[in-house]
């Protein structure tokens, strides 16, 4: 960036923004869509370093993969069913509303949902792709945040600098691919295809050409990669291992009462718990939505069964053994290269304690995602951040970071909401609710009325609001302090 001109003084003369969003994933895309409908208008800008909309965490790896939530849980409808940015409005704009009604599908394909999000991102004003936010600072003289960014050209090189002033900042940089420590050295090996599921489609040809492929990870992405490999590589054309740490390759089909734990009522309940109680609940909540879509799980089984019918050598009872092996309950201890073209995985069965080695020609890491740390982009605000006993930024119920009282502006961050609002908070069930919650806090008024109660389940012993308006008696507390 040597020789790059500094931001022009024109930025200081422009009216400040009411809200600047950093990152344009699904969360901030929903925020931008709902902000567009705030009565009286809001001055907003959203910056994303990529040059077009995309969200690797939900990219389908196979044709026909469906979302595990109904189409009504789109970017805006739970908060504003009449929004011009709803999925139904997208269908009408594409002249596909009637065919969709005839299809009678409550759960839409993920590829179609991606097309819907691209339509919103390509139509909304105030979205700036190819802009990388470099820093956020508090300017006490102007009582505004300064957001410095770099405009990137098509090759990702710096093409210009800019600065925005704003009263509020929302950090929604999303999640990044997670690679377990034993496999990190292999992920950078160009001679062996070791790819995260986020990059699977870009490297699919190389993976399909490998003689033996190992898929690590027992969730939805792992199942989709396995299904694609089974369909694209006929029996006898390549061998496959699918391993994962979970006890089984389980479909994610919680009962409706279980799904209430992914809703706003549970998020509010969990936020009010002590930090140690929230941490203890995290593993239980992950089981609610980290499994495999039942349609995908059944499709994998169907494909395996068909392979067994076509080729007796794929029958698990045959001496030659199946060309597709599925082993749950296994972790990768270490990994290393064999020559320059193969990888050796050292495996351990978690329950049995037994160990073995697996040599493979390619590895697909369906090992999930981790929230991007907000520390880099908010480093300039670090002296103002208030932290808990574990040195984690404190967040209120509206996703607002606790700042020193001298900072009169507000910063909202989604990165820590799995800890403060539950592991379901970043999921699609709460996308619109979370965006509406932030906008109500930013504007200081209820621009999007949110329901007082959303679940039949009562979380905690405090008397809940009635689920259906009308007369009723509150619960009597079982204990009083």
Coordinates of C-alpha atoms in Angstrom, one line a residue:
X1 CA 0.0 0.0 0.0
X2 CA 3.0 2.2 -0.4
X3 CA 2.1 5.5 -2.0
X4 CA -1.6 5.0 -1.4
X5 CA -3.3 8.4 -0.8
X6 CA -4.9 9.0 2.6
X7 CA -8.6 9.3 2.9
X8 CA -9.8 12.6 1.6
X9 CA -11.0 15.4 3.9
X10 CA -14.4 15.1 2.1
X11 CA -15.2 12.2 4.4
X12 CA -15.1 14.6 7.4
X13 CA -17.7 17.0 5.7
X14 CA -20.2 14.3 4.8
X15 CA -23.1 13.6 7.2
X16 CA -22.3 10.6 9.4
X17 CA -24.0 7.3 9.0
X18 CA -26.4 6.0 11.5
X19 CA -25.0 2.5 11.0
X20 CA -22.0 0.9 9.4
X21 CA -21.9 -2.9 8.9
X22 CA -18.6 -4.7 8.6
X23 CA -19.0 -7.9 6.6
X24 CA -22.0 -8.9 4.4
X25 CA -22.8 -12.5 5.3
X26 CA -26.4 -13.6 5.9
X27 CA -26.6 -11.8 9.3
X28 CA -25.6 -8.3 8.0
X29 CA -27.5 -8.9 4.7
X30 CA -30.7 -9.4 6.8
X31 CA -29.8 -6.3 8.8
X32 CA -29.3 -4.2 5.6
X33 CA -32.6 -5.5 4.2
X34 CA -34.6 -4.6 7.4
X35 CA -32.7 -1.3 7.7
X36 CA -34.0 -0.4 4.3
X37 CA -37.5 -0.5 5.6
X38 CA -37.1 1.6 8.8
X39 CA -39.7 4.4 8.8
X40 CA -38.0 7.8 8.3
X41 CA -34.9 6.1 6.8
X42 CA -31.5 5.3 8.1
X43 CA -28.2 6.2 6.6
X44 CA -26.3 3.0 6.4
X45 CA -23.3 1.5 4.6
X46 CA -22.1 -2.1 4.6
X47 CA -18.6 -3.2 3.6
X48 CA -17.4 -6.6 2.4
X49 CA -13.9 -7.5 1.1
X50 CA -15.3 -10.1 -1.3
X51 CA -16.5 -8.8 -4.7
X52 CA -19.8 -10.6 -4.6
X53 CA -22.2 -12.1 -2.0
X54 CA -21.4 -15.6 -0.8
X55 CA -21.6 -17.6 2.4
X56 CA -19.4 -20.7 2.6
X57 CA -21.2 -21.9 5.7
X58 CA -24.4 -22.7 3.7
X59 CA -23.1 -23.4 0.2
X60 CA -24.6 -26.7 -1.0
X61 CA -22.1 -29.3 -2.2
X62 CA -24.8 -31.5 -4.0
X63 CA -27.8 -30.8 -6.2
X64 CA -31.1 -30.9 -4.2
X65 CA -29.7 -30.2 -0.7
X66 CA -32.4 -28.5 1.3
X67 CA -32.4 -26.0 4.1
X68 CA -33.5 -27.5 7.4
X69 CA -35.7 -24.5 8.2
X70 CA -39.0 -23.5 6.4
X71 CA -38.9 -20.9 3.6
X72 CA -40.6 -18.4 5.9
X73 CA -37.4 -18.2 8.0
X74 CA -35.8 -16.1 5.3
X75 CA -33.8 -12.9 5.8
X76 CA -36.7 -10.7 6.8
X77 CA -40.1 -12.4 7.1
X78 CA -40.1 -13.3 10.8
X79 CA -39.6 -9.6 11.6
X80 CA -41.5 -8.1 8.6
X81 CA -43.6 -10.4 6.5
X82 CA -44.4 -7.5 4.2
X83 CA -40.8 -6.6 3.4
X84 CA -39.9 -6.2 -0.3
X85 CA -36.9 -8.4 0.4
X86 CA -38.7 -11.6 1.4
X87 CA -38.3 -14.9 -0.3
X88 CA -41.8 -14.8 -1.6
X89 CA -41.1 -11.4 -3.2
X90 CA -38.0 -12.8 -4.8
X91 CA -40.1 -15.6 -6.3
X92 CA -42.6 -13.1 -7.6
X93 CA -39.8 -11.0 -9.1
X94 CA -38.5 -14.1 -10.9
X95 CA -42.0 -15.1 -12.0
X96 CA -41.7 -18.4 -10.1
X97 CA -44.3 -17.9 -7.3
X98 CA -47.0 -20.1 -8.9
X99 CA -44.6 -23.0 -9.7
X100 CA -43.4 -22.8 -6.1
X101 CA -46.9 -23.0 -4.8
X102 CA -47.6 -26.0 -7.0
X103 CA -44.4 -27.7 -5.8
X104 CA -45.8 -27.5 -2.3
X105 CA -42.4 -27.5 -0.6
X106 CA -42.0 -26.1 2.8
X107 CA -38.3 -26.6 2.9
X108 CA -36.5 -25.1 -0.1
X109 CA -33.3 -26.2 -1.8
X110 CA -30.2 -24.4 -0.5
X111 CA -29.2 -23.5 -4.0
X112 CA -32.4 -21.6 -4.4
X113 CA -31.9 -19.8 -1.1
X114 CA -28.4 -18.7 -2.3
X115 CA -30.0 -17.3 -5.4
X116 CA -32.5 -15.4 -3.3
X117 CA -29.7 -14.0 -1.1
X118 CA -27.7 -13.0 -4.2
X119 CA -30.8 -11.2 -5.5
X120 CA -31.2 -9.2 -2.3
X121 CA -27.4 -8.4 -2.2
X122 CA -27.5 -7.3 -5.8
X123 CA -30.6 -5.0 -5.4
X124 CA -30.2 -3.4 -2.0
X125 CA -28.6 0.1 -1.8
X126 CA -25.7 0.8 0.4
X127 CA -23.8 -2.5 0.0
X128 CA -20.1 -2.1 -0.9
X129 CA -18.4 -5.2 -2.1
X130 CA -14.6 -5.2 -2.7
X131 CA -14.1 -3.0 0.4
X132 CA -11.9 -4.3 3.3
X133 CA -12.4 -2.6 6.6
X134 CA -9.0 -2.0 8.2
X135 CA -9.8 -0.4 11.5
X136 CA -12.4 1.2 13.8
X137 CA -11.6 4.0 16.1
X138 CA -13.6 6.2 18.5
X139 CA -13.3 10.0 17.8
X140 CA -14.2 11.7 21.1
X141 CA -14.2 15.2 19.5
X142 CA -16.9 14.3 17.0
X143 CA -18.5 11.6 19.2
X144 CA -18.4 9.3 16.2
X145 CA -16.7 6.1 15.1
X146 CA -14.2 6.3 12.3
X147 CA -14.2 3.3 10.0
X148 CA -11.2 3.1 7.7
X149 CA -11.4 0.8 4.7
X150 CA -9.4 -0.2 1.6
X151 CA -11.1 -0.5 -1.8
X152 CA -9.8 -3.6 -3.6
X153 CA -9.5 -4.2 -7.3
X154 CA -10.5 -7.4 -9.1
X155 CA -7.2 -9.0 -8.1
X156 CA -7.6 -8.2 -4.5
X157 CA -5.0 -5.4 -4.6
X158 CA -5.5 -2.0 -2.9
X159 CA -7.0 0.5 -5.3
X160 CA -7.9 3.3 -2.8
X161 CA -8.6 4.3 0.8
X162 CA -11.7 5.6 2.4
X163 CA -13.2 6.6 5.8
X164 CA -16.7 6.5 7.1
X165 CA -18.1 8.2 10.2
X166 CA -20.9 6.5 12.0
X167 CA -22.9 6.5 15.3
X168 CA -23.1 2.7 15.4
X169 CA -21.0 -0.2 14.1
X170 CA -22.2 -3.8 13.5
X171 CA -19.5 -6.4 13.1
X172 CA -20.8 -9.4 11.1
X173 CA -17.7 -10.9 9.6
X174 CA -19.1 -14.4 9.9
X175 CA -17.3 -17.7 10.3
X176 CA -14.2 -19.1 8.7
X177 CA -13.3 -22.7 7.9
X178 CA -11.9 -24.6 10.8
X179 CA -9.1 -27.1 10.3
X180 CA -8.1 -29.3 13.3
X181 CA -4.6 -28.9 14.5
X182 CA -3.4 -32.4 13.4
X183 CA -4.4 -31.6 9.8
X184 CA -3.3 -28.0 9.5
X185 CA 0.1 -28.8 7.9
X186 CA -1.6 -30.9 5.3
X187 CA -4.1 -28.2 4.3
X188 CA -1.2 -26.2 2.9
X189 CA 0.2 -29.1 0.9
X190 CA -0.3 -28.4 -2.9
X191 CA 0.8 -31.8 -4.0
X192 CA -2.0 -33.7 -2.1
X193 CA -5.7 -32.6 -2.4
X194 CA -6.5 -31.7 1.2
X195 CA -9.4 -29.3 1.0
X196 CA -12.0 -27.9 3.4
X197 CA -15.6 -28.4 2.5
X198 CA -15.8 -24.6 1.9
X199 CA -13.4 -25.1 -1.1
X200 CA -14.7 -28.5 -2.2
X201 CA -16.5 -27.2 -5.3
X202 CA -13.4 -25.3 -6.5
X203 CA -11.2 -28.4 -6.1
X204 CA -13.9 -31.0 -6.9
X205 CA -12.2 -32.4 -10.1
X206 CA -8.9 -33.1 -8.3
X207 CA -10.8 -34.8 -5.5
X208 CA -12.8 -36.9 -7.8
X209 CA -9.7 -38.0 -9.7
X210 CA -8.0 -39.4 -6.5
X211 CA -7.9 -43.1 -6.1
X212 CA -8.9 -43.1 -2.4
X213 CA -10.7 -40.2 -0.7
X214 CA -11.2 -39.7 3.0
X215 CA -14.0 -37.4 4.3
X216 CA -13.4 -36.2 7.8
X217 CA -16.5 -34.8 9.6
X218 CA -20.0 -36.3 10.3
X219 CA -22.2 -33.3 9.8
X220 CA -24.2 -32.0 6.8
X221 CA -21.2 -30.9 4.8
X222 CA -19.5 -34.3 5.2
X223 CA -22.7 -36.1 4.2
X224 CA -23.0 -33.9 1.1
X225 CA -19.4 -34.5 0.1
X226 CA -19.8 -38.3 0.5
X227 CA -23.0 -38.2 -1.5
X228 CA -21.4 -36.3 -4.3
X229 CA -18.4 -38.7 -4.4
X230 CA -20.7 -41.8 -4.4
X231 CA -22.7 -40.4 -7.3
X232 CA -19.8 -39.1 -9.4
X233 CA -17.5 -42.1 -8.9
X234 CA -19.3 -45.4 -9.8
X235 CA -18.5 -48.6 -7.8
X236 CA -15.0 -49.8 -8.6
X237 CA -13.8 -46.4 -9.7
X238 CA -12.5 -45.3 -6.4
X239 CA -12.5 -46.1 -2.7
X240 CA -13.9 -43.9 0.0
X241 CA -13.7 -43.6 3.8
X242 CA -16.0 -41.4 5.8
X243 CA -14.9 -40.8 9.4
X244 CA -16.2 -38.6 12.2
X245 CA -16.0 -38.0 15.9
X246 CA -19.7 -38.4 16.7
X247 CA -21.1 -41.7 17.9
X248 CA -23.0 -42.2 14.7
X249 CA -23.9 -40.5 11.4
X250 CA -27.1 -39.1 12.8
X251 CA -29.7 -37.0 11.0
X252 CA -30.7 -33.7 12.6
X253 CA -34.5 -34.1 13.1
X254 CA -35.3 -32.7 16.5
X255 CA -38.9 -32.7 17.6
X256 CA -40.7 -29.5 17.4
X257 CA -40.5 -28.9 21.1
X258 CA -36.7 -29.4 20.8
X259 CA -36.6 -26.8 18.0
X260 CA -38.0 -24.2 20.5
X261 CA -34.5 -24.2 22.0
X262 CA -33.3 -22.5 18.8
X263 CA -35.8 -19.6 19.2
X264 CA -35.8 -16.2 20.7
X265 CA -37.3 -17.3 24.1
X266 CA -34.4 -19.7 24.7
X267 CA -31.9 -17.1 23.5
X268 CA -33.2 -14.5 26.1
X269 CA -33.3 -17.2 28.8
X270 CA -29.7 -18.3 28.1
X271 CA -28.4 -14.7 28.0
X272 CA -29.6 -14.2 31.5
X273 CA -27.8 -17.2 32.9
X274 CA -24.4 -17.0 34.5
X275 CA -21.5 -17.5 32.1
X276 CA -20.6 -20.9 33.5
X277 CA -24.1 -22.1 33.1
X278 CA -24.2 -21.0 29.5
X279 CA -20.9 -22.8 28.8
X280 CA -22.3 -26.0 30.2
X281 CA -25.4 -25.8 27.9
X282 CA -23.3 -25.4 24.7
X283 CA -22.6 -29.1 23.9
X284 CA -26.3 -30.0 24.4
X285 CA -27.4 -27.2 22.0
X286 CA -25.0 -28.2 19.3
X287 CA -26.6 -31.6 19.1
X288 CA -29.9 -29.9 18.1
X289 CA -28.7 -28.6 14.8
X290 CA -25.3 -30.1 13.9
X291 CA -26.5 -33.3 12.4
X292 CA -27.3 -34.3 8.9
X293 CA -30.5 -33.4 7.0
X294 CA -32.6 -36.5 6.9
X295 CA -33.1 -36.3 3.1
X296 CA -29.3 -36.2 2.6
X297 CA -28.7 -39.1 5.1
X298 CA -31.3 -41.2 3.3
X299 CA -29.8 -40.4 -0.1
X300 CA -26.4 -41.6 1.1
X301 CA -27.9 -44.9 2.4
X302 CA -29.8 -45.3 -0.9
X303 CA -26.7 -44.8 -2.9
X304 CA -24.7 -47.3 -0.8
X305 CA -27.5 -49.9 -1.2
X306 CA -27.6 -49.4 -5.0
X307 CA -23.9 -49.9 -5.2
X308 CA -24.2 -53.1 -3.3
X309 CA -26.8 -54.3 -5.8
X310 CA -24.7 -53.4 -8.8
X311 CA -21.4 -54.8 -7.7
X312 CA -21.2 -57.8 -5.2
X313 CA -17.7 -56.5 -4.3
X314 CA -19.3 -53.6 -2.5
X315 CA -21.3 -55.9 -0.3
X316 CA -19.9 -55.4 3.3
X317 CA -20.1 -59.2 3.7
X318 CA -17.9 -59.8 0.7
X319 CA -14.3 -60.8 1.4
X320 CA -13.0 -58.0 -0.8
X321 CA -14.7 -55.5 1.4
X322 CA -16.8 -52.5 0.5
X323 CA -15.3 -49.7 -1.6
X324 CA -17.1 -47.2 0.8
X325 CA -16.3 -47.5 4.5
X326 CA -18.2 -45.4 7.1
X327 CA -16.6 -45.3 10.6
X328 CA -18.1 -42.9 13.3
X329 CA -16.6 -42.3 16.7
X330 CA -13.1 -41.8 15.3
X331 CA -10.7 -38.8 15.7
X332 CA -7.5 -38.0 13.8
X333 CA -4.6 -38.0 16.2
X334 CA -1.9 -37.0 13.7
X335 CA -1.3 -36.9 10.0
X336 CA 1.7 -36.9 7.7
X337 CA 2.8 -37.3 4.1
X338 CA 3.7 -40.6 2.4
X339 CA 6.1 -39.7 -0.4
X340 CA 4.7 -36.6 -2.0
X341 CA 1.3 -37.8 -3.3
X342 CA -0.4 -39.5 -0.4
X343 CA -1.4 -38.8 3.2
X344 CA -1.4 -41.1 6.2
X345 CA -3.9 -40.4 8.9
X346 CA -3.3 -41.8 12.4
X347 CA -6.8 -42.6 13.8
X348 CA -8.1 -43.4 17.3
X349 CA -11.5 -44.8 18.1
X350 CA -12.7 -42.6 21.0
X351 CA -14.7 -45.3 22.9
X352 CA -12.6 -48.4 22.1
X353 CA -9.2 -46.7 22.5
X354 CA -8.0 -48.6 19.5
X355 CA -5.7 -47.0 16.9
X356 CA -5.0 -47.6 13.2
X357 CA -3.5 -45.9 10.2
X358 CA -5.3 -44.9 7.0
X359 CA -3.4 -44.1 3.8
X360 CA -5.4 -41.9 1.3
X361 CA -4.9 -39.9 -1.8
X362 CA -7.2 -37.0 -0.9
X363 CA -8.9 -35.6 2.2
X364 CA -12.1 -33.5 2.4
X365 CA -12.2 -31.6 5.7
X366 CA -15.9 -31.2 6.6
X367 CA -14.8 -30.0 10.0
X368 CA -17.0 -27.0 10.4
X369 CA -16.4 -23.3 11.0
X370 CA -15.4 -21.0 13.8
X371 CA -16.5 -17.4 14.3
X372 CA -13.8 -15.0 13.0
X373 CA -12.3 -13.1 16.0
X374 CA -13.4 -9.5 16.1
X375 CA -10.2 -8.4 17.8
X376 CA -8.3 -7.4 14.7
X377 CA -10.9 -5.1 13.3
X378 CA -11.8 -3.7 16.7
X379 CA -8.2 -3.4 18.0
X380 CA -8.6 0.4 18.1
X381 CA -11.4 0.1 20.5
X382 CA -9.7 -2.4 22.8
X383 CA -9.1 0.2 25.6
X384 CA -12.8 0.9 25.7
X385 CA -14.0 -2.7 25.8
X386 CA -15.4 -4.2 29.0
X387 CA -14.7 -7.9 29.5
X388 CA -15.8 -10.7 31.8
X389 CA -13.7 -12.8 34.1
X390 CA -12.5 -14.9 31.2
X391 CA -11.4 -11.7 29.3
X392 CA -14.2 -12.1 26.8
X393 CA -16.0 -9.0 25.6
X394 CA -19.3 -8.5 27.5
X395 CA -22.4 -8.4 25.3
X396 CA -25.9 -7.3 26.3
X397 CA -29.2 -8.9 25.2
X398 CA -29.2 -6.7 22.1
X399 CA -25.8 -8.0 21.0
X400 CA -24.2 -4.6 22.0
X401 CA -20.7 -4.7 23.3
X402 CA -20.1 -3.2 26.7
X403 CA -17.9 -0.1 26.3
X404 CA -16.5 2.6 28.5
X405 CA -19.2 5.2 29.4
X406 CA -17.1 7.8 27.6
X407 CA -18.0 6.1 24.3
X408 CA -21.5 7.4 23.4
X409 CA -21.8 5.3 20.2
X410 CA -22.6 1.6 20.1
X411 CA -20.9 -1.4 18.7
X412 CA -22.8 -4.6 18.0
X413 CA -21.1 -7.9 17.3
X414 CA -22.4 -11.3 16.2
X415 CA -19.1 -13.1 16.8
X416 CA -19.7 -14.0 20.4
X417 CA -23.4 -14.7 20.3
X418 CA -23.0 -18.5 20.5
X419 CA -21.6 -18.0 23.9
X420 CA -24.1 -15.3 25.1
X421 CA -27.3 -16.3 23.3
X422 CA -26.8 -20.0 22.5
X423 CA -25.4 -22.0 19.7
X424 CA -28.6 -21.5 17.7
X425 CA -28.2 -17.7 17.7
X426 CA -26.2 -17.6 14.4
X427 CA -28.5 -20.0 12.7
X428 CA -31.2 -19.3 10.2
X429 CA -34.0 -19.5 12.7
X430 CA -32.9 -16.2 14.4
X431 CA -31.4 -14.3 11.4
X432 CA -34.3 -11.8 11.1
X433 CA -35.0 -11.7 14.8
X434 CA -31.4 -10.8 15.6
X435 CA -31.3 -8.1 12.9
X436 CA -34.6 -6.6 14.2
X437 CA -33.2 -6.6 17.7
X438 CA -30.2 -4.7 16.7
X439 CA -32.2 -2.2 14.7
X440 CA -34.5 -1.5 17.6
X441 CA -31.5 -0.9 19.8
X442 CA -29.8 1.4 17.2
X443 CA -32.9 3.5 16.6
X444 CA -33.9 3.6 20.2
X445 CA -37.5 2.6 19.3
X446 CA -39.4 -0.5 18.4
X447 CA -39.3 -0.1 14.6
X448 CA -39.9 -3.9 14.4
X449 CA -42.2 -5.2 17.1
X450 CA -40.9 -8.5 18.4
X451 CA -43.0 -11.1 20.1
X452 CA -42.8 -11.3 23.9
X453 CA -43.1 -15.1 23.7
X454 CA -42.4 -17.5 20.9
X455 CA -42.4 -21.0 22.5
X456 CA -44.8 -23.2 24.3
X457 CA -41.9 -24.3 26.5
X458 CA -41.2 -22.1 29.6
X459 CA -37.4 -21.7 30.1
X460 CA -36.8 -21.0 33.7
X461 CA -39.2 -20.5 36.6
X462 CA -40.1 -16.9 36.0
X463 CA -43.7 -16.4 34.8
X464 CA -43.7 -16.1 30.9
X465 CA -45.8 -13.8 28.8
X466 CA -48.9 -15.5 27.4
X467 CA -48.2 -17.2 24.1
X468 CA -51.7 -16.3 22.9
X469 CA -53.2 -13.0 23.9
X470 CA -56.1 -13.4 26.3
X471 CA -56.9 -13.9 30.0
X472 CA -54.7 -16.3 32.0
X473 CA -53.1 -16.8 35.3
X474 CA -49.3 -16.5 35.6
X475 CA -47.2 -19.3 37.0
X476 CA -46.6 -19.2 40.7
X477 CA -42.8 -19.3 41.4
X478 CA -41.7 -22.5 43.0
X479 CA -39.1 -20.7 45.1
X480 CA -38.5 -17.2 46.3
X481 CA -35.3 -15.5 47.3

